[in-house]
């Protein structure tokens, strides 16, 4: 029986082969860049509609009334942590400059111009005048804003009519768009081979250096955010930060090794309730909701990646453009695109939206799995920190469980089952580390 090769493995293999081909046959690989360009166009083909549909579905699926205080607190908690993660990514990229120090010429930067727009005009431009024009122009920020309103409107109409046909229609449409993206992602190894072969053929192996610096910046950023999050949550709950860090270690290991928030969810919920002492009501609302709407790791990655790509190609970004990057990195985490290579899909959304070359997707594709480790750990643990703060504020934090760590055998069984499923089931759909 032929062994199944995952998409991540295929991309990694073709990345190596592409770099070798670019070194051995540089002229040929430069000429074959059009193959990679076709792949990038296919990714972009349905992205705007997919983003709109994903956000609409995420908002329309919420029970706005039953959420009440918990929903409001979750929204503000997720918003604060996501914006903070994107901002830290921006700051780290400017300090560590992972993409700087190498000259690449101006062939990819001629269409990228700085902006003298004021903050007021930048914020005003987040809101669409004509959604059809916004879709045609690929203005992702305006599409997301419209999608938020449409999601709320569908939610209200469904409650009024007691019918979920609209939501069902949105879900079916999203599934069709996701199927398109999954089909296109099957071509990712070929596209990455072509684009990296072109990059090595044109610029040499100097393009590899920023990849290692980027991973280092991701690790530093994730560690800083986790330290801050655990410290703040422990102070608010009046518990030891070291004890809290120990109690989230198990879910962090599962997240790091599987690079999947979905696979980690059962372990996260079990440990939240049985190790940390978060009430069942809070845990079973905030943790699944966080998996869908809160992706601090992805926000950190996108902000860091945008600045890295700009530095990589020698593009100067204005303050306004950097503010836009933080906003886009935050908004892109809504209705996370759960497909193989979802981090790359999200990057393909944000780069053009902030005026950066989409070729940056190919340059970071080879290390997407490694950066996905840090993204997933950050996503999972930050969800639990928000859940803990909400539980304390609601008077639903069981301190006796935290103090005595009354962990039933079921928690370990869930963890073992999850890890076995992740490693042994070839039919499992690879979930994105967003």
mmCIF file of C-alpha atoms in Angstrom, residues 1-5 424-427:
data_model
loop_
_atom_site.group_PDB
_atom_site.id
_atom_site.type_symbol
_atom_site.label_atom_id
_atom_site.label_comp_id
_atom_site.label_asym_id
_atom_site.label_seq_id
_atom_site.Cartn_x
_atom_site.Cartn_y
_atom_site.Cartn_z
ATOM 1 C CA UNK A 1 0.000 0.000 0.000
ATOM 2 C CA UNK A 2 1.428 3.355 -1.039
ATOM 3 C CA UNK A 3 2.180 5.663 1.859
ATOM 4 C CA UNK A 4 0.254 8.943 1.872
ATOM 5 C CA UNK A 5 2.455 12.041 1.560
ATOM 6 C CA UNK A 424 -2.515 7.411 12.772
ATOM 7 C CA UNK A 425 -5.485 8.537 10.710
ATOM 8 C CA UNK A 426 -4.475 9.322 7.121
ATOM 9 C CA UNK A 427 -8.051 10.278 6.339
#
